[in-house]
Coordinates of C-alpha atoms in Angstrom, one line a residue:
Chain A
M79 CA -72.1 0.1 -41.7
K80 CA -73.5 -0.4 -45.3
A81 CA -70.3 1.2 -46.7
L82 CA -68.3 -1.5 -44.8
R83 CA -70.3 -4.3 -46.4
S84 CA -69.1 -3.4 -49.8
N85 CA -65.6 -4.8 -49.1
K86 CA -66.8 -7.6 -47.0
P87 CA -64.4 -10.5 -47.9
R88 CA -61.5 -8.2 -47.1
E89 CA -63.1 -7.0 -43.9
N90 CA -63.6 -10.6 -42.8
L91 CA -60.0 -11.4 -43.3
T92 CA -58.8 -8.2 -41.5
G93 CA -61.2 -8.8 -38.6
W94 CA -60.0 -12.3 -38.0
A95 CA -56.4 -11.2 -38.5
F96 CA -56.8 -8.7 -35.6
I97 CA -58.4 -11.4 -33.4
A98 CA -56.0 -14.0 -34.3
P99 CA -53.1 -13.3 -31.8
L100 CA -55.5 -13.3 -28.8
G101 CA -57.6 -16.0 -30.4
I102 CA -54.8 -18.5 -30.6
L103 CA -53.7 -17.9 -27.0
F104 CA -57.4 -18.0 -25.9
I105 CA -57.9 -21.4 -27.6
L106 CA -54.7 -22.8 -26.3
F107 CA -54.8 -21.6 -22.7
M108 CA -58.5 -21.2 -22.0
L109 CA -60.7 -23.3 -24.3
V110 CA -58.5 -26.3 -24.4
P111 CA -58.0 -26.5 -20.6
I112 CA -61.8 -26.0 -20.1
L113 CA -62.6 -28.9 -22.4
W114 CA -59.7 -31.0 -21.2
G115 CA -60.7 -30.5 -17.6
I116 CA -64.2 -31.7 -18.4
Y117 CA -62.8 -34.8 -20.1
L118 CA -60.3 -35.5 -17.2
S119 CA -63.1 -35.2 -14.6
F120 CA -64.6 -38.4 -16.2
T121 CA -61.3 -40.3 -16.0
N122 CA -59.1 -41.8 -13.3
Q123 CA -56.1 -39.9 -14.6
S124 CA -53.2 -39.5 -12.2
L125 CA -50.4 -36.9 -12.2
T126 CA -47.9 -39.7 -12.8
G127 CA -49.6 -40.6 -16.1
A128 CA -51.2 -43.8 -14.9
G129 CA -54.8 -44.5 -15.4
G130 CA -56.7 -42.4 -17.8
D131 CA -59.7 -44.7 -18.3
L132 CA -63.1 -43.3 -18.7
I133 CA -65.0 -44.0 -15.5
G134 CA -68.2 -42.0 -16.1
F135 CA -69.6 -40.0 -13.2
D136 CA -67.6 -41.9 -10.5
N137 CA -65.5 -38.9 -9.6
Y138 CA -68.5 -36.7 -9.2
A139 CA -70.3 -39.3 -7.1
E140 CA -67.2 -39.7 -4.9
A141 CA -66.8 -35.9 -4.6
L142 CA -70.5 -35.4 -3.5
A143 CA -70.0 -38.0 -0.8
D144 CA -66.6 -36.7 0.3
P145 CA -66.8 -34.9 3.6
D146 CA -63.5 -33.1 3.1
M147 CA -64.8 -31.6 -0.1
W148 CA -67.9 -30.3 1.5
R149 CA -65.9 -29.0 4.4
S150 CA -63.6 -27.0 2.0
M151 CA -66.6 -25.6 0.2
L152 CA -68.3 -24.6 3.4
N153 CA -65.0 -23.1 4.7
T154 CA -64.9 -21.1 1.5
V155 CA -68.5 -19.9 1.8
W156 CA -67.9 -19.0 5.5
F157 CA -64.8 -17.0 4.6
T158 CA -66.7 -15.3 1.9
V159 CA -69.4 -14.3 4.3
L160 CA -67.0 -13.1 7.0
S161 CA -64.8 -11.1 4.6
T162 CA -67.3 -9.5 2.3
I163 CA -69.2 -7.7 5.0
P164 CA -66.3 -5.7 6.4
L165 CA -64.6 -5.4 3.0
V166 CA -67.8 -3.5 1.8
V167 CA -68.8 -1.7 5.0
V168 CA -65.4 -0.6 6.2
A169 CA -64.3 0.3 2.8
L170 CA -67.3 2.6 2.5
A171 CA -66.7 4.1 5.9
L172 CA -63.1 4.8 5.1
A173 CA -64.0 6.5 1.8
L174 CA -66.7 8.6 3.5
L175 CA -64.2 9.7 6.2
V176 CA -61.5 10.5 3.6
N177 CA -63.9 12.3 1.3
T178 CA -65.0 14.9 4.0
G179 CA -62.2 17.0 2.5
L180 CA -59.8 16.7 5.4
P181 CA -56.1 17.6 4.7
G182 CA -53.6 15.0 3.7
Q183 CA -55.6 13.2 1.0
W184 CA -52.6 11.5 -0.5
L185 CA -51.5 10.2 2.8
W186 CA -54.9 8.5 3.6
R187 CA -55.1 7.0 0.1
L188 CA -51.5 5.7 0.5
S189 CA -52.2 4.3 4.0
F190 CA -55.3 2.3 3.0
F191 CA -54.2 1.3 -0.5
M192 CA -50.5 0.4 -0.1
P193 CA -51.3 -3.2 1.4
Y194 CA -53.2 -4.1 -1.9
L195 CA -49.8 -3.8 -3.7
L196 CA -48.2 -6.5 -1.7
A197 CA -47.8 -10.1 -2.8
S198 CA -49.6 -12.7 -0.8
T199 CA -46.4 -14.2 0.3
V200 CA -45.3 -10.8 1.8
V201 CA -48.6 -10.3 3.5
S202 CA -48.6 -13.8 5.1
L203 CA -44.9 -13.4 6.2
I204 CA -45.7 -10.1 8.0
W205 CA -49.0 -11.3 9.5
V206 CA -47.8 -14.7 10.7
W207 CA -45.2 -12.7 12.6
L208 CA -47.7 -10.3 13.9
Y209 CA -49.9 -13.3 15.1
N210 CA -46.9 -15.2 16.6
P211 CA -48.0 -16.4 20.0
Q212 CA -44.7 -15.6 21.8
L213 CA -43.1 -12.8 19.8
G214 CA -45.9 -11.2 17.9
L215 CA -47.1 -7.6 18.2
F216 CA -50.7 -8.5 18.9
N217 CA -50.0 -10.6 22.0
A218 CA -47.5 -8.0 23.1
I219 CA -50.3 -5.4 23.0
L220 CA -52.6 -7.7 24.9
G221 CA -49.9 -8.1 27.4
W222 CA -49.9 -4.4 28.2
F223 CA -53.4 -4.8 29.4
G224 CA -52.6 -8.0 31.3
I225 CA -54.4 -10.3 28.8
D226 CA -53.0 -13.8 28.3
P227 CA -51.4 -14.6 24.9
V228 CA -53.7 -15.8 22.3
T229 CA -52.8 -18.5 19.7
W230 CA -54.4 -16.7 16.8
L231 CA -53.7 -19.1 13.9
Q232 CA -53.5 -22.3 15.9
D233 CA -56.9 -22.0 17.6
P234 CA -59.7 -23.7 15.5
D235 CA -62.2 -21.1 16.6
L236 CA -60.0 -18.1 15.8
A237 CA -58.0 -19.2 12.8
M238 CA -60.4 -18.3 10.1
L239 CA -61.3 -15.0 11.8
S240 CA -57.5 -14.1 12.0
V241 CA -57.2 -14.9 8.3
V242 CA -60.2 -12.7 7.5
V243 CA -58.6 -9.8 9.5
T244 CA -55.5 -10.1 7.4
T245 CA -57.5 -10.2 4.2
V246 CA -59.5 -7.1 5.1
W247 CA -56.2 -5.2 5.8
W248 CA -54.6 -6.5 2.6
T249 CA -57.4 -6.0 0.1
I250 CA -59.6 -3.2 1.3
G251 CA -57.7 -0.5 -0.6
F252 CA -59.3 -1.5 -3.8
N253 CA -62.9 -1.2 -2.7
F254 CA -62.0 2.0 -0.8
L255 CA -60.7 3.6 -4.1
L256 CA -63.8 2.5 -6.0
Y257 CA -66.0 4.2 -3.3
L258 CA -63.8 7.2 -3.2
A259 CA -64.1 7.7 -7.0
A260 CA -67.9 7.3 -6.8
L261 CA -68.2 9.8 -4.0
Q262 CA -66.3 12.4 -6.0
N263 CA -68.7 11.9 -8.9
I264 CA -71.8 12.8 -6.9
P265 CA -72.8 16.2 -8.2
E266 CA -72.2 18.9 -5.7
T267 CA -75.6 20.6 -6.7
Q268 CA -77.4 17.8 -4.9
Y269 CA -75.6 18.6 -1.6
E270 CA -76.3 22.3 -2.1
A271 CA -80.0 21.6 -2.6
A272 CA -80.0 19.4 0.5
S273 CA -78.4 22.2 2.6
I274 CA -80.9 24.8 1.3
D275 CA -83.6 22.4 2.4
G276 CA -82.0 22.4 5.8
A277 CA -80.9 18.8 5.8
G278 CA -78.3 17.9 8.4
R279 CA -75.2 15.8 8.0
W280 CA -76.8 12.4 8.7
R281 CA -79.9 13.2 6.7
T282 CA -77.7 14.2 3.7
L283 CA -75.7 10.9 4.1
A284 CA -78.9 8.8 4.3
S285 CA -80.9 10.5 1.5
I286 CA -78.3 11.5 -1.0
T287 CA -74.8 9.9 -0.5
I288 CA -75.8 6.4 0.2
P289 CA -78.5 6.1 -2.5
Q290 CA -76.1 7.6 -5.0
L291 CA -73.6 4.9 -4.2
G292 CA -76.1 2.2 -5.0
P293 CA -74.6 1.1 -8.4
T294 CA -71.0 1.2 -6.9
T295 CA -72.1 -0.9 -3.9
I296 CA -73.6 -3.5 -6.2
M297 CA -70.4 -3.6 -8.3
V298 CA -68.2 -3.8 -5.2
V299 CA -70.3 -6.7 -3.7
V300 CA -70.3 -8.6 -7.0
L301 CA -66.5 -8.3 -7.4
Q302 CA -65.9 -9.0 -3.7
L303 CA -68.0 -12.2 -3.6
L304 CA -66.3 -13.6 -6.6
A305 CA -62.8 -12.7 -5.3
S306 CA -63.5 -14.1 -1.9
L307 CA -64.9 -17.4 -3.2
K308 CA -61.5 -17.8 -5.0
V309 CA -59.5 -17.4 -1.8
F310 CA -56.4 -19.6 -1.6
D311 CA -53.0 -17.8 -1.3
Q312 CA -53.0 -16.2 2.1
I313 CA -54.8 -19.0 3.8
Y314 CA -52.5 -21.7 2.4
Q315 CA -49.4 -19.7 3.4
M316 CA -50.6 -18.6 6.8
T317 CA -52.3 -21.8 8.2
G318 CA -51.7 -24.5 5.5
G319 CA -55.5 -25.0 5.8
G320 CA -55.2 -25.9 9.5
P321 CA -55.8 -26.3 12.3
A322 CA -57.5 -29.6 11.6
G323 CA -58.8 -28.4 8.2
T324 CA -60.8 -25.5 9.6
T325 CA -59.5 -23.0 7.1
R326 CA -58.9 -25.2 4.1
S327 CA -60.4 -23.6 1.0
A328 CA -62.1 -25.1 -2.0
I329 CA -59.1 -24.1 -4.3
Q330 CA -56.7 -25.6 -1.8
Y331 CA -58.6 -28.9 -1.9
I332 CA -58.5 -28.8 -5.7
F333 CA -54.8 -28.2 -5.5
E334 CA -54.1 -30.9 -3.0
T335 CA -56.1 -33.7 -4.6
G336 CA -54.4 -32.9 -7.9
F337 CA -50.8 -32.0 -7.0
T338 CA -50.2 -33.9 -3.7
G339 CA -52.8 -36.6 -4.0
F340 CA -51.9 -37.0 -7.7
R341 CA -55.5 -37.6 -8.6
F342 CA -56.0 -35.3 -11.7
G343 CA -59.3 -36.8 -12.6
Y344 CA -60.9 -36.4 -9.2
S345 CA -59.4 -32.9 -8.8
S346 CA -60.9 -31.8 -12.1
A347 CA -64.3 -33.1 -11.0
I348 CA -64.1 -31.1 -7.8
S349 CA -63.1 -28.0 -10.0
Y350 CA -66.3 -28.2 -11.9
I351 CA -68.4 -28.7 -8.8
F352 CA -66.8 -25.6 -7.5
F353 CA -67.4 -23.8 -10.8
V354 CA -71.1 -24.7 -10.5
L355 CA -71.1 -23.2 -7.0
I356 CA -69.6 -20.0 -8.4
I357 CA -72.2 -19.9 -11.2
I358 CA -75.0 -20.4 -8.7
V359 CA -73.8 -17.4 -6.6
S360 CA -73.5 -15.3 -9.7
V361 CA -77.0 -16.1 -10.8
I362 CA -78.5 -15.4 -7.4
Q363 CA -76.5 -12.1 -7.3
F364 CA -77.7 -11.2 -10.8
R365 CA -81.3 -11.9 -9.8
I366 CA -81.0 -9.7 -6.7
T367 CA -79.3 -6.8 -8.5
A368 CA -81.6 -7.0 -11.5
R369 CA -84.6 -6.7 -9.1
R370 CA -83.1 -3.8 -7.3
S371 CA -82.3 -1.8 -10.4
A372 CA -85.7 -2.6 -11.9
Chain B
M254 CA -69.3 3.3 -10.9
S255 CA -67.5 5.8 -13.0
T256 CA -67.7 5.1 -16.6
L257 CA -65.0 5.4 -19.2
T258 CA -66.4 8.6 -20.6
E259 CA -65.9 10.3 -17.3
Q260 CA -62.2 9.4 -17.1
H261 CA -61.0 12.7 -17.9
T262 CA -63.1 14.4 -15.4
V263 CA -62.2 12.1 -12.5
P264 CA -59.7 13.9 -10.3
A265 CA -56.7 11.9 -9.5
G266 CA -54.4 14.2 -7.7
G267 CA -54.8 15.3 -4.1
R268 CA -55.6 18.9 -4.8
S269 CA -58.3 18.3 -7.4
A270 CA -59.8 15.6 -5.3
A271 CA -60.1 18.0 -2.4
S272 CA -61.5 20.8 -4.6
I273 CA -64.4 18.6 -5.9
A274 CA -65.3 17.2 -2.5
P275 CA -68.4 18.5 -0.8
A276 CA -68.1 22.2 0.1
R277 CA -68.6 21.6 3.9
K278 CA -64.8 20.8 4.2
K279 CA -63.7 24.5 4.3
K280 CA -63.8 24.8 8.1
L281 CA -62.8 22.0 10.4
G282 CA -65.6 22.0 12.8
P283 CA -66.0 19.6 15.8
A284 CA -67.3 16.9 13.4
G285 CA -64.3 17.4 11.2
I286 CA -61.9 17.1 14.0
A287 CA -63.6 13.9 15.2
A288 CA -63.3 12.5 11.7
L289 CA -59.7 13.5 11.5
V290 CA -58.9 11.7 14.8
V291 CA -60.7 8.6 13.6
L292 CA -58.8 8.7 10.4
I293 CA -55.5 9.1 12.1
V294 CA -56.2 6.1 14.3
L295 CA -57.2 4.0 11.4
A296 CA -54.2 5.1 9.2
V297 CA -51.9 4.2 12.0
A298 CA -53.5 0.8 12.4
W299 CA -53.1 0.2 8.7
L300 CA -49.5 1.3 8.6
L301 CA -48.5 -0.6 11.9
P302 CA -47.8 -3.9 10.1
F303 CA -45.5 -2.2 7.7
F304 CA -43.8 -0.4 10.6
W305 CA -43.4 -3.6 12.6
A306 CA -42.0 -5.5 9.6
I307 CA -39.4 -2.7 9.0
V308 CA -38.4 -2.6 12.6
T309 CA -38.1 -6.4 12.8
S310 CA -36.0 -6.5 9.6
L311 CA -33.6 -4.0 11.1
K312 CA -32.9 -6.1 14.2
S313 CA -30.2 -8.7 14.8
E314 CA -31.6 -12.2 14.8
T315 CA -31.2 -12.5 18.6
D316 CA -33.2 -9.3 19.2
A317 CA -35.8 -10.3 16.7
A318 CA -36.3 -13.6 18.6
S319 CA -37.3 -11.7 21.7
A320 CA -40.5 -9.9 22.4
A321 CA -38.9 -6.6 23.2
L322 CA -40.0 -3.7 21.0
W323 CA -36.6 -1.9 21.2
P324 CA -33.6 -3.9 20.2
A325 CA -30.9 -4.4 22.9
Q326 CA -28.2 -4.5 20.2
G327 CA -29.4 -1.6 18.3
F328 CA -30.4 -1.5 14.6
T329 CA -28.5 -3.2 11.8
F330 CA -28.7 -3.9 8.1
D331 CA -27.3 -7.5 8.7
A332 CA -30.5 -9.2 7.7
Y333 CA -30.6 -7.3 4.3
A334 CA -26.9 -8.1 3.6
K335 CA -27.4 -11.8 4.3
V336 CA -30.5 -12.1 2.3
L337 CA -28.9 -10.4 -0.7
A338 CA -25.7 -12.3 -0.4
E339 CA -26.9 -15.9 0.2
G340 CA -30.3 -16.0 -1.3
N341 CA -31.7 -16.1 -4.8
V342 CA -33.5 -12.9 -4.1
P343 CA -31.9 -10.8 -6.9
I344 CA -32.6 -13.7 -9.4
W345 CA -36.2 -14.0 -8.3
A346 CA -36.7 -10.2 -8.5
W347 CA -35.4 -10.3 -12.1
N348 CA -37.6 -13.3 -12.9
S349 CA -40.6 -11.4 -11.5
L350 CA -39.7 -8.2 -13.4
F351 CA -39.0 -10.0 -16.7
T352 CA -42.1 -12.3 -16.7
A353 CA -44.5 -9.6 -15.4
A354 CA -43.3 -7.2 -18.1
L355 CA -43.7 -9.8 -20.9
I356 CA -47.1 -10.9 -19.6
T357 CA -48.2 -7.3 -19.6
L358 CA -46.9 -6.6 -23.1
I359 CA -48.5 -9.7 -24.6
T360 CA -51.8 -9.3 -22.8
V361 CA -52.3 -5.7 -23.6
L362 CA -51.1 -5.9 -27.2
T363 CA -53.2 -9.0 -28.1
S364 CA -56.2 -7.7 -26.2
A365 CA -56.0 -4.2 -27.8
L366 CA -56.0 -5.7 -31.3
A367 CA -58.9 -8.0 -30.6
A368 CA -60.9 -5.3 -28.8
Y369 CA -60.4 -2.9 -31.8
A370 CA -61.8 -5.6 -34.2
F371 CA -64.7 -6.2 -31.9
S372 CA -65.4 -2.4 -31.5
R373 CA -64.9 -1.2 -35.1
M374 CA -65.2 -3.9 -37.6
R375 CA -68.1 -5.9 -38.9
F376 CA -67.2 -9.4 -40.1
R377 CA -68.6 -12.9 -40.1
G378 CA -68.5 -14.7 -36.8
Q379 CA -67.5 -11.5 -34.9
K380 CA -70.5 -11.7 -32.6
W381 CA -70.0 -15.3 -31.6
A382 CA -66.2 -14.8 -31.0
Y383 CA -67.1 -11.8 -28.7
I384 CA -69.6 -13.8 -26.8
V385 CA -67.1 -16.6 -26.2
V386 CA -64.5 -14.2 -24.9
I387 CA -66.9 -12.3 -22.6
A388 CA -68.3 -15.6 -21.3
A389 CA -64.8 -16.6 -20.3
I390 CA -64.7 -13.8 -17.7
A391 CA -66.9 -16.0 -15.5
V392 CA -64.3 -18.8 -15.5
P393 CA -62.0 -18.6 -12.4
P394 CA -58.5 -19.3 -13.5
Q395 CA -57.9 -21.4 -10.4
V396 CA -60.4 -23.9 -11.6
L397 CA -58.2 -24.6 -14.7
I398 CA -55.0 -25.4 -12.9
V399 CA -55.2 -29.1 -13.2
P400 CA -56.0 -29.3 -17.0
L401 CA -53.6 -26.4 -17.7
F402 CA -50.8 -28.2 -15.9
Y403 CA -51.6 -31.3 -17.9
E404 CA -51.5 -29.3 -21.1
M405 CA -48.1 -27.8 -20.0
L406 CA -46.8 -31.4 -19.5
A407 CA -48.0 -32.3 -22.9
M408 CA -46.4 -29.3 -24.5
D409 CA -43.1 -29.8 -22.4
L410 CA -43.4 -26.4 -20.9
V411 CA -43.3 -27.3 -17.2
D412 CA -40.4 -25.5 -15.5
T413 CA -39.9 -23.0 -18.3
Y414 CA -40.5 -19.2 -18.6
W415 CA -43.0 -19.8 -21.4
G416 CA -45.0 -22.2 -19.2
L417 CA -45.1 -19.5 -16.6
I418 CA -46.0 -16.7 -18.9
L419 CA -48.4 -18.0 -21.5
P420 CA -51.3 -19.2 -19.4
Q421 CA -51.3 -15.7 -17.7
V422 CA -51.7 -13.6 -20.8
V423 CA -55.4 -14.5 -21.5
Q424 CA -57.4 -12.0 -19.5
P425 CA -60.8 -11.5 -21.1
I426 CA -61.7 -8.7 -18.8
I427 CA -58.9 -6.6 -20.4
V428 CA -60.6 -7.1 -23.8
L429 CA -63.9 -5.9 -22.4
I430 CA -62.4 -2.8 -20.8
L431 CA -60.5 -1.8 -24.0
K432 CA -63.4 -2.5 -26.2
Q433 CA -65.6 -0.2 -24.1
F434 CA -63.0 2.5 -24.4
F435 CA -62.6 2.1 -28.1
D436 CA -66.4 2.4 -28.5
Q437 CA -66.2 5.9 -27.1
I438 CA -63.7 7.2 -29.5
P439 CA -65.5 9.3 -32.2
I440 CA -65.5 7.3 -35.5
E441 CA -65.0 10.6 -37.4
L442 CA -61.3 10.6 -36.3
E443 CA -60.7 7.4 -38.2
D444 CA -63.0 8.0 -41.2
A445 CA -60.7 10.7 -42.7
A446 CA -57.7 8.4 -42.6
R447 CA -59.8 5.5 -44.0
V448 CA -60.9 7.7 -46.9
D449 CA -57.3 8.5 -47.6
G450 CA -56.7 4.8 -48.0
A451 CA -55.0 4.0 -44.7
S452 CA -55.3 0.3 -43.7
R453 CA -57.0 -0.9 -40.6
L454 CA -53.7 -1.7 -39.0
R455 CA -52.3 1.8 -39.8
V456 CA -55.4 3.5 -38.3
F457 CA -55.0 1.3 -35.2
T458 CA -51.3 2.1 -34.7
S459 CA -51.3 5.8 -35.6
I460 CA -54.8 7.0 -34.4
V461 CA -56.4 4.6 -32.0
M462 CA -53.4 3.5 -29.9
P463 CA -52.1 7.1 -29.2
L464 CA -55.7 8.2 -28.2
S465 CA -55.9 5.3 -25.8
R466 CA -52.7 6.0 -24.0
P467 CA -54.4 6.7 -20.5
I468 CA -56.5 3.5 -20.5
L469 CA -53.5 1.5 -21.9
A470 CA -51.4 2.8 -19.0
A471 CA -54.0 2.0 -16.4
V472 CA -54.6 -1.5 -17.8
S473 CA -50.9 -2.2 -18.1
I474 CA -50.2 -1.2 -14.5
F475 CA -52.9 -3.6 -13.3
V476 CA -51.9 -6.5 -15.3
F477 CA -48.3 -5.9 -14.1
V478 CA -49.3 -5.8 -10.4
W479 CA -51.4 -9.0 -10.8
A480 CA -48.7 -10.8 -12.7
W481 CA -46.0 -9.6 -10.2
N482 CA -48.0 -10.9 -7.2
N483 CA -49.5 -14.0 -8.8
F484 CA -48.8 -17.0 -6.6
L485 CA -50.7 -20.2 -7.4
W486 CA -49.8 -20.7 -11.1
P487 CA -46.0 -19.9 -10.8
F488 CA -46.0 -22.1 -7.6
I489 CA -47.4 -25.0 -9.6
I490 CA -45.4 -24.7 -12.8
I491 CA -41.9 -23.8 -11.5
N492 CA -39.7 -26.1 -9.4
D493 CA -36.3 -24.8 -10.5
P494 CA -35.2 -22.1 -8.0
Q495 CA -33.4 -20.3 -10.8
L496 CA -36.8 -19.7 -12.5
M497 CA -38.9 -18.8 -9.6
T498 CA -40.6 -15.5 -9.1
L499 CA -40.4 -13.6 -5.8
P500 CA -43.6 -14.7 -4.3
V501 CA -42.8 -18.4 -5.0
G502 CA -39.2 -18.0 -3.9
L503 CA -40.3 -16.4 -0.7
Q504 CA -42.7 -19.2 0.0
T505 CA -40.0 -21.9 -0.4
V506 CA -37.3 -20.2 1.7
K507 CA -39.8 -19.2 4.4
S508 CA -39.7 -22.7 5.8
A509 CA -36.0 -23.1 5.0
Y510 CA -35.0 -20.0 7.0
G511 CA -37.2 -21.2 9.8
I512 CA -36.9 -19.0 12.8
Q513 CA -34.7 -16.3 11.2
Y514 CA -37.3 -13.7 11.6
A515 CA -35.1 -10.6 10.7
Q516 CA -34.1 -12.2 7.4
N517 CA -37.7 -13.2 6.7
M518 CA -38.8 -9.6 7.2
A519 CA -36.0 -8.2 5.2
M520 CA -37.0 -10.5 2.3
A521 CA -40.6 -9.3 2.7
I522 CA -39.6 -5.7 2.6
L523 CA -37.2 -6.2 -0.4
A524 CA -40.1 -7.9 -2.3
A525 CA -42.6 -5.3 -1.5
L526 CA -40.3 -2.3 -2.2
P527 CA -40.4 -2.3 -6.1
L528 CA -44.2 -2.1 -6.3
I529 CA -44.4 0.5 -3.6
I530 CA -41.9 2.6 -5.5
V531 CA -43.9 2.1 -8.7
F532 CA -47.1 3.1 -6.8
L533 CA -45.4 6.3 -5.5
F534 CA -44.4 7.2 -9.0
F535 CA -47.6 6.3 -10.7
Q536 CA -50.1 7.1 -7.9
R537 CA -52.3 9.3 -10.2
Q538 CA -52.4 6.8 -13.1
I539 CA -53.2 3.9 -10.7
I540 CA -56.0 5.7 -9.0
K541 CA -57.3 7.0 -12.3
G542 CA -57.1 3.5 -13.6
I543 CA -59.2 2.1 -10.8
S544 CA -61.7 4.9 -10.8
T545 CA -62.2 4.8 -14.6
T546 CA -62.3 1.0 -15.2
G547 CA -63.5 -0.3 -11.9
F548 CA -62.1 -3.8 -12.3
G549 CA -60.3 -5.8 -9.7
G550 CA -58.8 -9.1 -8.6
Q551 CA -57.1 -10.7 -5.8

């Protein structure tokens, strides 16, 4: 490092030259929108160009008193709770099953990972069709057992759950592969030691495998919570936020107030309230994981 | 989590994965058979939506609009022919390919240059620049849609390829992943070239980039998949049907086609096919990419 200091002016220039291409894009498409968004949130700017006057904290005050905003935030949190649990637990179960060394590894990996490659539009096309009350596969299967058709996506009590099932099917492959990779990194000597000590299958799972997966589980949960909080695509395409707003997500509310309600200022304010929610979740998570690994 | 250093030891292929798995696999005991049965049931469940979509896409519209599993009029490629003949599907597929490829190229190239500077050089302001980039990982891009759109209006980039591409090329997580990889490359490899008077750029292009081929491949595949499947931003910025990507195009015609289920399914299959083919070809790299970098997105 001392040797590098000798040609410092030149190294300064080269360093910044390497960063410049990304730096320019970063400033233009990250920093500017972040700051512009904060500014917009204090104005009554509309999409059509009208307005634009500074109105202080009015947008924030309105948002905090807006039942629709709270509803969309609560829906998002509810979706996150409902989806994160199976997306972690089932992913782990699938990885454990596949990792028992059964034949056909590539087939299992392909089966569980392939949906992750699909675009949200494709996923929602297929699943809206599967959930179709008259023609869908699910009601056809229920029919074999003499069960009456169910309106999966139109029933306020079932719509969110149906979207969660779709999401689990669609995205579980990623967590599954993370667990699979982690399982294959557990040293075999630990299993040999356990079997010498006479540990059975369940005992080995509880005292070796699961503890060894601790760091992976923390990472999977962190990534999953952040991903689930940002849900929009599949819900918007499958239910449009309905029935009666029961599945409308925070991102959808931001999108609607901005691009169909034309209220850019108000929409920006909600964006930042949502961002604060994400930061709070991240901090809580960080606290928990820090305590655990301490 | 597997770290970057382990990436050469992580098995990606089926055989190596099986060989490193716990030794108890050798004989398929009662527990093994039970596990196999459970796995088969689950895999069938996971593949069923694909199967159902394919079957529906191969029906005539009349058959698709009845609940019968087996089509009365037999299977047909009519829906595919209609979608390809009438729709904009080929144009959208080209737009998706073209924009996703460009996004991948710009993202990986600019990120690699910056990551190399952060990893190997010492210069004024470096630390702060790095902190700013890393802090940006926490910002969900969806939160920026309104100001970004406003900025695009100001720059006159609404409804253009550049308006679609540019906001997607800044992905701080890629910088972090590449920097971590560069940190692991032994510095001695570069020192010799430096002593011989090679410039930083020359060292970067002729030593660092070739050594980083596996991580660059993994990162590229992921950026490509995300860009290919991205919905919200292309949906907002593009109105011209000639400039739409597949996900946006599908969303707009879904309502236009209404109850033409077979055509809807044929479009879904056509849109999914390219990435599934890519996956089959690059299965090893993708899985290695996931297992070595441990990053994700939806």
